mmCIF file of C-alpha atoms and ligand atoms in Angstrom:
data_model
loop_
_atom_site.group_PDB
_atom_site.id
_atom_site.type_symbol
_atom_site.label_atom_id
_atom_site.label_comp_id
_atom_site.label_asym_id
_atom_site.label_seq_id
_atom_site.Cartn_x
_atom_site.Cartn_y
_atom_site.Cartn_z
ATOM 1 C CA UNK G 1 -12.437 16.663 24.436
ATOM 2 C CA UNK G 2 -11.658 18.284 27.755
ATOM 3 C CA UNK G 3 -10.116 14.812 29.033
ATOM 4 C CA UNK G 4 -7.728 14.194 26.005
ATOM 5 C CA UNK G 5 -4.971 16.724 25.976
ATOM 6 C CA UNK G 6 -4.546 17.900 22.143
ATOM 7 C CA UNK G 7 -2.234 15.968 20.464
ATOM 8 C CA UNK G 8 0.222 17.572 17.937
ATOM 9 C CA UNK G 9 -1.184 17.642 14.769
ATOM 10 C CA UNK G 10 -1.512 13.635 13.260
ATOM 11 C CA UNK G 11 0.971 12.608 15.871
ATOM 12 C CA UNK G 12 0.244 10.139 18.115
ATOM 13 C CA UNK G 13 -0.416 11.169 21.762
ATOM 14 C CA UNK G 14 2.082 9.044 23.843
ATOM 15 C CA UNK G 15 1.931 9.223 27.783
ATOM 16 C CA UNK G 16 5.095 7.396 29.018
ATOM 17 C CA UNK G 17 5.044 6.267 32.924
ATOM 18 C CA UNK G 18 7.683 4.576 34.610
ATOM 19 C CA UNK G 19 6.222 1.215 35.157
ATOM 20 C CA UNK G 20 2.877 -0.593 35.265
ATOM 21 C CA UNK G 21 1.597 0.568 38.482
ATOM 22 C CA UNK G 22 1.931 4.105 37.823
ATOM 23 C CA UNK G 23 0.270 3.523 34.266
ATOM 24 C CA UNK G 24 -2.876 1.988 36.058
ATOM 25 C CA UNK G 25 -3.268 5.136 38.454
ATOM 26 C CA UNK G 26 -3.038 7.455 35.324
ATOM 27 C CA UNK G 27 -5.853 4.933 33.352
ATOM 28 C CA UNK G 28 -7.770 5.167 36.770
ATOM 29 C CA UNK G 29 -7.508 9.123 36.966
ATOM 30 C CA UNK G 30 -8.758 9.375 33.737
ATOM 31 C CA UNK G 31 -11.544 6.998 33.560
ATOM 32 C CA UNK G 32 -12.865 8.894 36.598
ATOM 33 C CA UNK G 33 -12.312 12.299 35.368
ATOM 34 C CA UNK G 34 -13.991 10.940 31.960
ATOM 35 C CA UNK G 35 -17.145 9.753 33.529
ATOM 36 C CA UNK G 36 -17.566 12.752 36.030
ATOM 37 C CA UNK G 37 -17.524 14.938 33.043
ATOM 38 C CA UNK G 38 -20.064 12.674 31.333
ATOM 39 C CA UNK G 39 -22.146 12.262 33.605
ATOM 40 C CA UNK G 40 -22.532 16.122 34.683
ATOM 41 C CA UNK G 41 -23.277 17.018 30.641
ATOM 42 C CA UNK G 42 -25.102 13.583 29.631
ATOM 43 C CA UNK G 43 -26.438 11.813 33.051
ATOM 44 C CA UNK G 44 -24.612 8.904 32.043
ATOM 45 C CA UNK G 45 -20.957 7.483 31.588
ATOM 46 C CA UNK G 46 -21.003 4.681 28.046
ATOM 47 C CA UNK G 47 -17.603 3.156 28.509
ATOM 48 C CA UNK G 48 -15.873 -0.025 27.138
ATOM 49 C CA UNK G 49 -13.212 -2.134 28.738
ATOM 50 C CA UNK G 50 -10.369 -4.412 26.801
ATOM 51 C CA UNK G 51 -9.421 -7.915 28.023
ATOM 52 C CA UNK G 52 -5.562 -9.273 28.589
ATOM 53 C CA UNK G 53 -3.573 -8.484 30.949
ATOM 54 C CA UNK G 54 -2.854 -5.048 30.468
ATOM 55 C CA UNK G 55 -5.853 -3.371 31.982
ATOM 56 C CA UNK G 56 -6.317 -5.777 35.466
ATOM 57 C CA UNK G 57 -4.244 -3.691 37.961
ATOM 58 C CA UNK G 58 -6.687 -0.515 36.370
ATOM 59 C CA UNK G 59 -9.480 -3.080 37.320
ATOM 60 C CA UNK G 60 -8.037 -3.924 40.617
ATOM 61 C CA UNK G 61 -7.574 0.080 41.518
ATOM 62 C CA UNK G 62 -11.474 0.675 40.238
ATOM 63 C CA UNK G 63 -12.517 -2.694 42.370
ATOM 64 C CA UNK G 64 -11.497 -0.465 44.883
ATOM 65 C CA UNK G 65 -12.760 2.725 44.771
ATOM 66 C CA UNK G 66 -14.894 4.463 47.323
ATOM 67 C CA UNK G 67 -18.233 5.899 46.236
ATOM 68 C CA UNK G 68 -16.818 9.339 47.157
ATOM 69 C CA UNK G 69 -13.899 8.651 44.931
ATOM 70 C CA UNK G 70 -15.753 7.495 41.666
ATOM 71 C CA UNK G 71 -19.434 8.414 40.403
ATOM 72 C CA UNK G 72 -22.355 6.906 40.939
ATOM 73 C CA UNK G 73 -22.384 3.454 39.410
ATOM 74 C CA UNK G 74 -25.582 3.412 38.774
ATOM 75 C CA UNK G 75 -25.237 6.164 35.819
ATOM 76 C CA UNK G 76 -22.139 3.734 34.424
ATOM 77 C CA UNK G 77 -23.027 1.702 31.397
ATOM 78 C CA UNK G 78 -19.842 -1.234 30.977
ATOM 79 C CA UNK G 79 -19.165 -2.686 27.927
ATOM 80 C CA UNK G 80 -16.417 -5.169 26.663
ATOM 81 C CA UNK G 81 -14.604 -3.858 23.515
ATOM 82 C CA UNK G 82 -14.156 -7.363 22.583
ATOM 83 C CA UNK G 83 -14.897 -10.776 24.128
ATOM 84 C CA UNK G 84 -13.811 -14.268 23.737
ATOM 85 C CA UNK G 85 -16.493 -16.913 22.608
ATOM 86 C CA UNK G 86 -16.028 -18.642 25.572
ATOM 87 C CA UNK G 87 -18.400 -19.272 28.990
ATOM 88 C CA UNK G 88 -19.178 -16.241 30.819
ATOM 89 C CA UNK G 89 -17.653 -18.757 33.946
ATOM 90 C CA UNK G 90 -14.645 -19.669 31.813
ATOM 91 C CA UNK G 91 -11.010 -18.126 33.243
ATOM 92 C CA UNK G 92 -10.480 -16.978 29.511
ATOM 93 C CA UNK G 93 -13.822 -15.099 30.016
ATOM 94 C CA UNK G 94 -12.895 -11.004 29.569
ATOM 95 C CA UNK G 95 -16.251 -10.724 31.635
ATOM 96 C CA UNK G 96 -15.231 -13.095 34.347
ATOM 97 C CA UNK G 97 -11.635 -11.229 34.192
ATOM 98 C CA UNK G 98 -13.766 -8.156 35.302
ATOM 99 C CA UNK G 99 -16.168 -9.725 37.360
ATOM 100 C CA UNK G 100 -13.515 -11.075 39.751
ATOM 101 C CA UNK G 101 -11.184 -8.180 39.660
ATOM 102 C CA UNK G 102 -13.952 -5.156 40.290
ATOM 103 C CA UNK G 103 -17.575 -5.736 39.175
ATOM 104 C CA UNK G 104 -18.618 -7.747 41.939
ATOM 105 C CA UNK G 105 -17.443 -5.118 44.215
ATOM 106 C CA UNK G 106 -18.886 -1.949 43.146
ATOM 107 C CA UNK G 107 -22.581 -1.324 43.137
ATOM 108 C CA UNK G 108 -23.494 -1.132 39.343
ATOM 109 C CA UNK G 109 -26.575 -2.276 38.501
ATOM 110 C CA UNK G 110 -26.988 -5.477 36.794
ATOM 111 C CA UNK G 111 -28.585 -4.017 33.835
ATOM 112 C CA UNK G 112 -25.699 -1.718 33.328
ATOM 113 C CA UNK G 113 -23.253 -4.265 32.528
ATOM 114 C CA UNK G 114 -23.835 -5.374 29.287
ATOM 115 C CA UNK G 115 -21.754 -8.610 28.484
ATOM 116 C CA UNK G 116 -21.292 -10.494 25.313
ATOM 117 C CA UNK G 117 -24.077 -13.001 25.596
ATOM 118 C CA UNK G 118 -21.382 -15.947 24.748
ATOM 119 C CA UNK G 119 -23.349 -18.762 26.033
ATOM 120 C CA UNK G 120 -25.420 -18.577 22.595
ATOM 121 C CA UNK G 121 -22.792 -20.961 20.720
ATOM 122 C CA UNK G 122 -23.648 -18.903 17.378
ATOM 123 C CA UNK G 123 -20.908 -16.058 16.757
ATOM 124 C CA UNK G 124 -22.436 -14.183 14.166
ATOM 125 C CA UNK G 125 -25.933 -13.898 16.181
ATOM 126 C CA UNK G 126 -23.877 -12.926 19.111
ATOM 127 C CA UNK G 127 -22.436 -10.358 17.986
ATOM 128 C CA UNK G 128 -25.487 -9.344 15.933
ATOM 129 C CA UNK G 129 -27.314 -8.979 19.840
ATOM 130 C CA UNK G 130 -24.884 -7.443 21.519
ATOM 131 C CA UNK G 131 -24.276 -4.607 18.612
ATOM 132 C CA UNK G 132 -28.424 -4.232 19.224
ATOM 133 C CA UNK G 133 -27.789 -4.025 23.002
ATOM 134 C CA UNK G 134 -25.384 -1.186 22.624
ATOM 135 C CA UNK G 135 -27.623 0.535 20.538
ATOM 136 C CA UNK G 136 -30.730 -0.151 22.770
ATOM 137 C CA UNK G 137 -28.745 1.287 25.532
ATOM 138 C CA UNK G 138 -28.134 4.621 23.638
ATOM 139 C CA UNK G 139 -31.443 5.039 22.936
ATOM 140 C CA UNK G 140 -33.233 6.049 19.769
ATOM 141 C CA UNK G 141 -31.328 5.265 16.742
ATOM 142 C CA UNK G 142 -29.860 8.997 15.418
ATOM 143 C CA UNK G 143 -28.515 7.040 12.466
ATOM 144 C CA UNK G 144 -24.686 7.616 13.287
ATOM 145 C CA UNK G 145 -21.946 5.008 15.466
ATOM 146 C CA UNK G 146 -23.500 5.597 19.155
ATOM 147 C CA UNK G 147 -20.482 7.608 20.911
ATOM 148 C CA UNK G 148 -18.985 5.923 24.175
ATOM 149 C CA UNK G 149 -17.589 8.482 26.252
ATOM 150 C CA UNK G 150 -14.435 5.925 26.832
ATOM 151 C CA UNK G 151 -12.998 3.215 25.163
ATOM 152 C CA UNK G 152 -10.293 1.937 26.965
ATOM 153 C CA UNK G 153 -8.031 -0.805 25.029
ATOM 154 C CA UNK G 154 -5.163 -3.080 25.033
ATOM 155 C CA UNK G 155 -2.801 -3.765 21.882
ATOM 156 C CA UNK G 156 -1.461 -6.998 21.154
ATOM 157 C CA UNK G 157 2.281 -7.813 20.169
ATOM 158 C CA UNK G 158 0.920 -8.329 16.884
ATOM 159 C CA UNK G 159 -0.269 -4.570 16.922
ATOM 160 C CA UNK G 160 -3.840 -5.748 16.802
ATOM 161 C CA UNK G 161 -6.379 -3.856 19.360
ATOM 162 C CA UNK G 162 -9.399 -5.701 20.369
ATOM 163 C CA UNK G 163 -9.731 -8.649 18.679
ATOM 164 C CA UNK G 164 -9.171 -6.860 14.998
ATOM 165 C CA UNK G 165 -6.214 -9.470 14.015
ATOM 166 C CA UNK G 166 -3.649 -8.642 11.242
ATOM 167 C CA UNK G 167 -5.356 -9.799 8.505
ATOM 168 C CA UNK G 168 -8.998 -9.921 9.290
ATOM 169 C CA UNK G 169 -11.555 -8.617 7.381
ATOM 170 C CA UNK G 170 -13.148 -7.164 10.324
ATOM 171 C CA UNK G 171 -10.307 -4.462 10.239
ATOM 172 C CA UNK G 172 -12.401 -3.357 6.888
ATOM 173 C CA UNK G 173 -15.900 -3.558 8.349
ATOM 174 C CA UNK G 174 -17.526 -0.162 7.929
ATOM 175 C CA UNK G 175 -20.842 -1.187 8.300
ATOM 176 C CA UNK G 176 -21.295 -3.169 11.443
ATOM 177 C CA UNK G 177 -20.337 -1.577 15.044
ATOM 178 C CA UNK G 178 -19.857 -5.867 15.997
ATOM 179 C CA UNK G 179 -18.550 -8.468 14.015
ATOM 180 C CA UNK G 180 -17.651 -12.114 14.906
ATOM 181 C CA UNK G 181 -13.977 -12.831 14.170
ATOM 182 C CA UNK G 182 -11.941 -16.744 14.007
ATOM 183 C CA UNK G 183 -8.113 -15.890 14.204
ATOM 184 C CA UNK G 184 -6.352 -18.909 14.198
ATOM 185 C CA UNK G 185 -3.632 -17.473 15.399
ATOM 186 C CA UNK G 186 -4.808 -16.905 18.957
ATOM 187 C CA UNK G 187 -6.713 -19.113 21.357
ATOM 188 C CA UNK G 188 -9.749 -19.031 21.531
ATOM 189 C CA UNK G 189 -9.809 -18.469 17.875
ATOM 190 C CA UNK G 190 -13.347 -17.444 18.428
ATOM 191 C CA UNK G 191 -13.775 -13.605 18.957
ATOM 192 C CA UNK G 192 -16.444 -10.919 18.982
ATOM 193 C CA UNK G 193 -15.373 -7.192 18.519
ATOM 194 C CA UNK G 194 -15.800 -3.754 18.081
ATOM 195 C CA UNK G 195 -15.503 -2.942 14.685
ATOM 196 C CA UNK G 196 -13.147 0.103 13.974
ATOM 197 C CA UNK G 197 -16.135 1.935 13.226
ATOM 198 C CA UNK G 198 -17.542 1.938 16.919
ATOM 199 C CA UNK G 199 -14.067 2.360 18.111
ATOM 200 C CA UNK G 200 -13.566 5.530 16.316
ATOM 201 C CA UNK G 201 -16.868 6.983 16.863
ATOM 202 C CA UNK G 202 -15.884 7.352 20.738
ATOM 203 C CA UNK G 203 -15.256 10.711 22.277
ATOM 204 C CA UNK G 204 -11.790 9.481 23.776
ATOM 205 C CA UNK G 205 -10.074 6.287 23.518
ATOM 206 C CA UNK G 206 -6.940 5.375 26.106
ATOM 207 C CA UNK G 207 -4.351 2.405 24.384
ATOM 208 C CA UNK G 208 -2.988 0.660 27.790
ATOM 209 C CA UNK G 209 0.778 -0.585 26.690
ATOM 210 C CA UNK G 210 2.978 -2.385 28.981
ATOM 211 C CA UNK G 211 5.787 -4.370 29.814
ATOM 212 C CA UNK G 212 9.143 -4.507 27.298
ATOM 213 C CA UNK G 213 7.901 -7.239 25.078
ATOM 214 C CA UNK G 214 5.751 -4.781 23.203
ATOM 215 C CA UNK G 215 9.040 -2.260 22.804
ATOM 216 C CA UNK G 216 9.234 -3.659 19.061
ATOM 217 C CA UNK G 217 6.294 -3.835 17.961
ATOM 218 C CA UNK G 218 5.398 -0.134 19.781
ATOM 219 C CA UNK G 219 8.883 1.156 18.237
ATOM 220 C CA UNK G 220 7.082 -0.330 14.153
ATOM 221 C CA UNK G 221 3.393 0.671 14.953
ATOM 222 C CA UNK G 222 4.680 4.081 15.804
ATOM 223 C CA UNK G 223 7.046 4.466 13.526
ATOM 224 C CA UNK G 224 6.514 3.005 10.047
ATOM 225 C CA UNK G 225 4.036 4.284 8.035
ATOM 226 C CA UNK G 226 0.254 3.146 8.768
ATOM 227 C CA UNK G 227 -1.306 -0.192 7.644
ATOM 228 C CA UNK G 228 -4.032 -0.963 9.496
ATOM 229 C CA UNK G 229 -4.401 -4.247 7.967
ATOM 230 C CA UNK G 230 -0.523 -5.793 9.088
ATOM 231 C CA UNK G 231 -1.332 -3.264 12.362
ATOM 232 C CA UNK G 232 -4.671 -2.810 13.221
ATOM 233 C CA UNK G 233 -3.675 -0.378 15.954
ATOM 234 C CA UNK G 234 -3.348 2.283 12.653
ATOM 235 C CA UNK G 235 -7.187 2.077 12.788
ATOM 236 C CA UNK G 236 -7.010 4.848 15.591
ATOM 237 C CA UNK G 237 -4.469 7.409 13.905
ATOM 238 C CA UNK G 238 -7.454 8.669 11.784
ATOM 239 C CA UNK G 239 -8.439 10.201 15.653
ATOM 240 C CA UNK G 240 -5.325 10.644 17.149
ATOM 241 C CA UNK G 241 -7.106 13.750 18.556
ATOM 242 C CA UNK G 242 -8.906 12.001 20.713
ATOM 243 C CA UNK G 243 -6.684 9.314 21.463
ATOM 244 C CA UNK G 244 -3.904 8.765 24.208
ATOM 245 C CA UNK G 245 -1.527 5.739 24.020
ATOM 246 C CA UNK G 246 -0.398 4.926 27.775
ATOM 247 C CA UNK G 247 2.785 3.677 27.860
ATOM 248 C CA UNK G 248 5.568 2.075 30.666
ATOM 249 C CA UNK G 249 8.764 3.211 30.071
ATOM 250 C CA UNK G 250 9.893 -1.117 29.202
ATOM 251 C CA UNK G 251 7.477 -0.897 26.198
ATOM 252 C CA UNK G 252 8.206 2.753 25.161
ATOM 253 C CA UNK G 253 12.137 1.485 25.493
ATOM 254 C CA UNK G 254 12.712 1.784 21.768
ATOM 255 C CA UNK G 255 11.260 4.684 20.650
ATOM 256 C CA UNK G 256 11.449 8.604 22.215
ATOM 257 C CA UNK G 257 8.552 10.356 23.866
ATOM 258 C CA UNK G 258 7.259 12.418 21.624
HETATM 259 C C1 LIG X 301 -8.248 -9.714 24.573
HETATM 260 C C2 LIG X 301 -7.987 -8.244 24.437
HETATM 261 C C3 LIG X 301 -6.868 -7.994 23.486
HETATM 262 C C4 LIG X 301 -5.769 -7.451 24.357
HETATM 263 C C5 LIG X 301 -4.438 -7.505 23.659
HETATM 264 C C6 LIG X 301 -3.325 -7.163 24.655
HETATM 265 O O1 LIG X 301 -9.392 -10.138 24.674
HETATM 266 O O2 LIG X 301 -7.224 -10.436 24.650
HETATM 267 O O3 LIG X 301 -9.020 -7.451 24.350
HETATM 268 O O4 LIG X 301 -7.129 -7.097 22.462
HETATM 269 O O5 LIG X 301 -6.072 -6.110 24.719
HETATM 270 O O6 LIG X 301 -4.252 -8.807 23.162
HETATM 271 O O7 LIG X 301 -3.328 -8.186 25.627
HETATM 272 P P1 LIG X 301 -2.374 -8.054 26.934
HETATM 273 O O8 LIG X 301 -2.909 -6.905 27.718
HETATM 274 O O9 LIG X 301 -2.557 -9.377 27.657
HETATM 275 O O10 LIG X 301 -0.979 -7.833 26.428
#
C-alpha cells in the first residue's frame, strides 16, 4: 500500500507529531493522497470516518479544502465506522458531528454519504441496512469483506476503536461486517459498528490518538501483549502492515517512538 509506509515486521507503525494540530494536517495529507491514488486506479475513493473528538480539527481542515486541493467529491463514497443510535439531528449524532464540521461544505453528492439510518429505532435492522448499503455501494457481491480504501479511526481510553467495547461480543464477530452493540458503560449505550472484520479488510487504516489522557492506556495497548477482548484496538495488529497509529507527542508521553 503505496500510502502506508511499511511497518517493521509485527510492530506497530507509530507516527508521533507534536500536538493536535499538526496530527490533523498529517490525517488530512493522507486522506488526500489516499483517495487521489484511489481514485486514479479504481474511479472511486470508499472511506470511513470515526466519531469523538479526535478526528474534528481533520474534519474542520477537509471542510475546507479547495476543489484543486482535494478530488472530486463526487467519486468520494463517506461512511461512519461506527454511529451512535441516536437522531441524525441529535449533537451526539457522529453524522451531525460531520455534517456541521465539513459535509455541508464540500460538494459530495447526497447519495455518496451513506449514514447510519438511526431514525429506524430497531438496532439490529439498522445495522443489518447499513452493512447492505455498504455492500450495495461496492457493487456485485465477490464474496469477500468489500475493501475501503481508508478507514480512519479514533481509540477510546478504554483501548476500544469504534464502538467494539472491552468486552463485547462484537469484538468476536467474524461473520457480520455491522453489528448493533449496548455498552453500558458509555452513553448512548446504543451503538452500531464495524465489525473487526470490515475494519481489517481495508487497504489502510489511520488510528487518530491525542491529547495526554490516552498516554496510559497508549503506553498498555502498545506494550503488553495483545488481547483484543480487554483492548479491542489489538484487533488491528493482525494488519499492522497496513496500519498507521497517529499520535501527539501528550499521548505518546509514556512510551518511545518506535
Ligand atoms: C465514537 C467513536 C469512538 C471514538 C473513541 C475516541 O463514536 O465515540 O467512534 O470510537 O473514536 O471513543 O473518542 P475521542 O476522539 O473523543 O477520544
Amino acid at each position: 500500500m503505496k500510502m502506508v509506509p511499511p511497518a517493521p515486521a509485527n510492530r506497530p507503525n507509530l507516527e508521533i507529531y507534536a500536538d493536535a494540530e499538526a496530527l490533523a494536517h498529517c490525517c488530512l495529507e493522507l486522506f488526500c493522497d489516499c483517495a487521489a491514488e484511489a481514485i486514479q486506479a479504481r474511479g472511486y475513493f470508499y472511506t470511513a470516518i470515526p466519531g469523538g473528538k479526535t478526528p474534528r480539527r481533520f474534519f474542520e481542515l477537509l471542510g475546507g479544502t479547495t476543489e484543486g486541493r482535494l478530488p472530486a467529491w463526487d467519486k468520494i463514497h463517506l461512511f461512519w465506522s461506527d454511529e451512535r443510535c441516536v437522531p441524525p439531528d441529535s449533537a451526539e449524532s457522529n453524522y451531525r458531528v460531520a455534517a456541521e464540521a465539513f459535509l455541508n461544505k464540500v460538494p459530495i453528492p447526497e447519495k455518496n454519504v451513506h449514514r447510519v439510518l438511526t431514525e429506524l429505532g430497531d438496532w439490529p435492522l439498522a445495522a443489518r441496512r447499513y452493512e447492505q448499503s455498504i455492500r450495495d455501494a461496492f457493487g456485485p457481491p465477490t464474496g469477500q469483506s468489500p475493501h475501503f480504501d481508508l478507514i480512519i479511526l479514533g481509540m477510546g481510553s478504554d483501548g476500544h476503536i469504534a464502538s467494539l467495547f472491552r468486552g463485547s461480543c462484537a469484538v468476536l464477530d467474524k461473520k457480520n461486517l455491522v453489528a448493533a452493540v449496548n455498552s453500558p458503560n458509555v452513553s448512548p449505550a446504543d451503538r452500531i459498528t464495524f465489525t473487526p472484520a470490515l475494519l481489517t479488510a481495508a487497504s489502510a487504516i489511520l488510528v487518530l490518538i491525542t491529547g495526554m489522557e490516552k498516554a496510559q492506556i497508549v503506553r498498555r495497548v502498545f506494550t503488553g501483549p495483545p488481547n483484543e477482548i480487554d483492548y479491542p484496538v489489538h484487533v488491528l495488529f493482525s494488519v499492522l502492515h497496513k496500519t498507521i497509529f497517529l499520535l501527539d507527542a501528550p499521548a505518546a508521553e509514556l512510551i518511545h517512538s518506535t
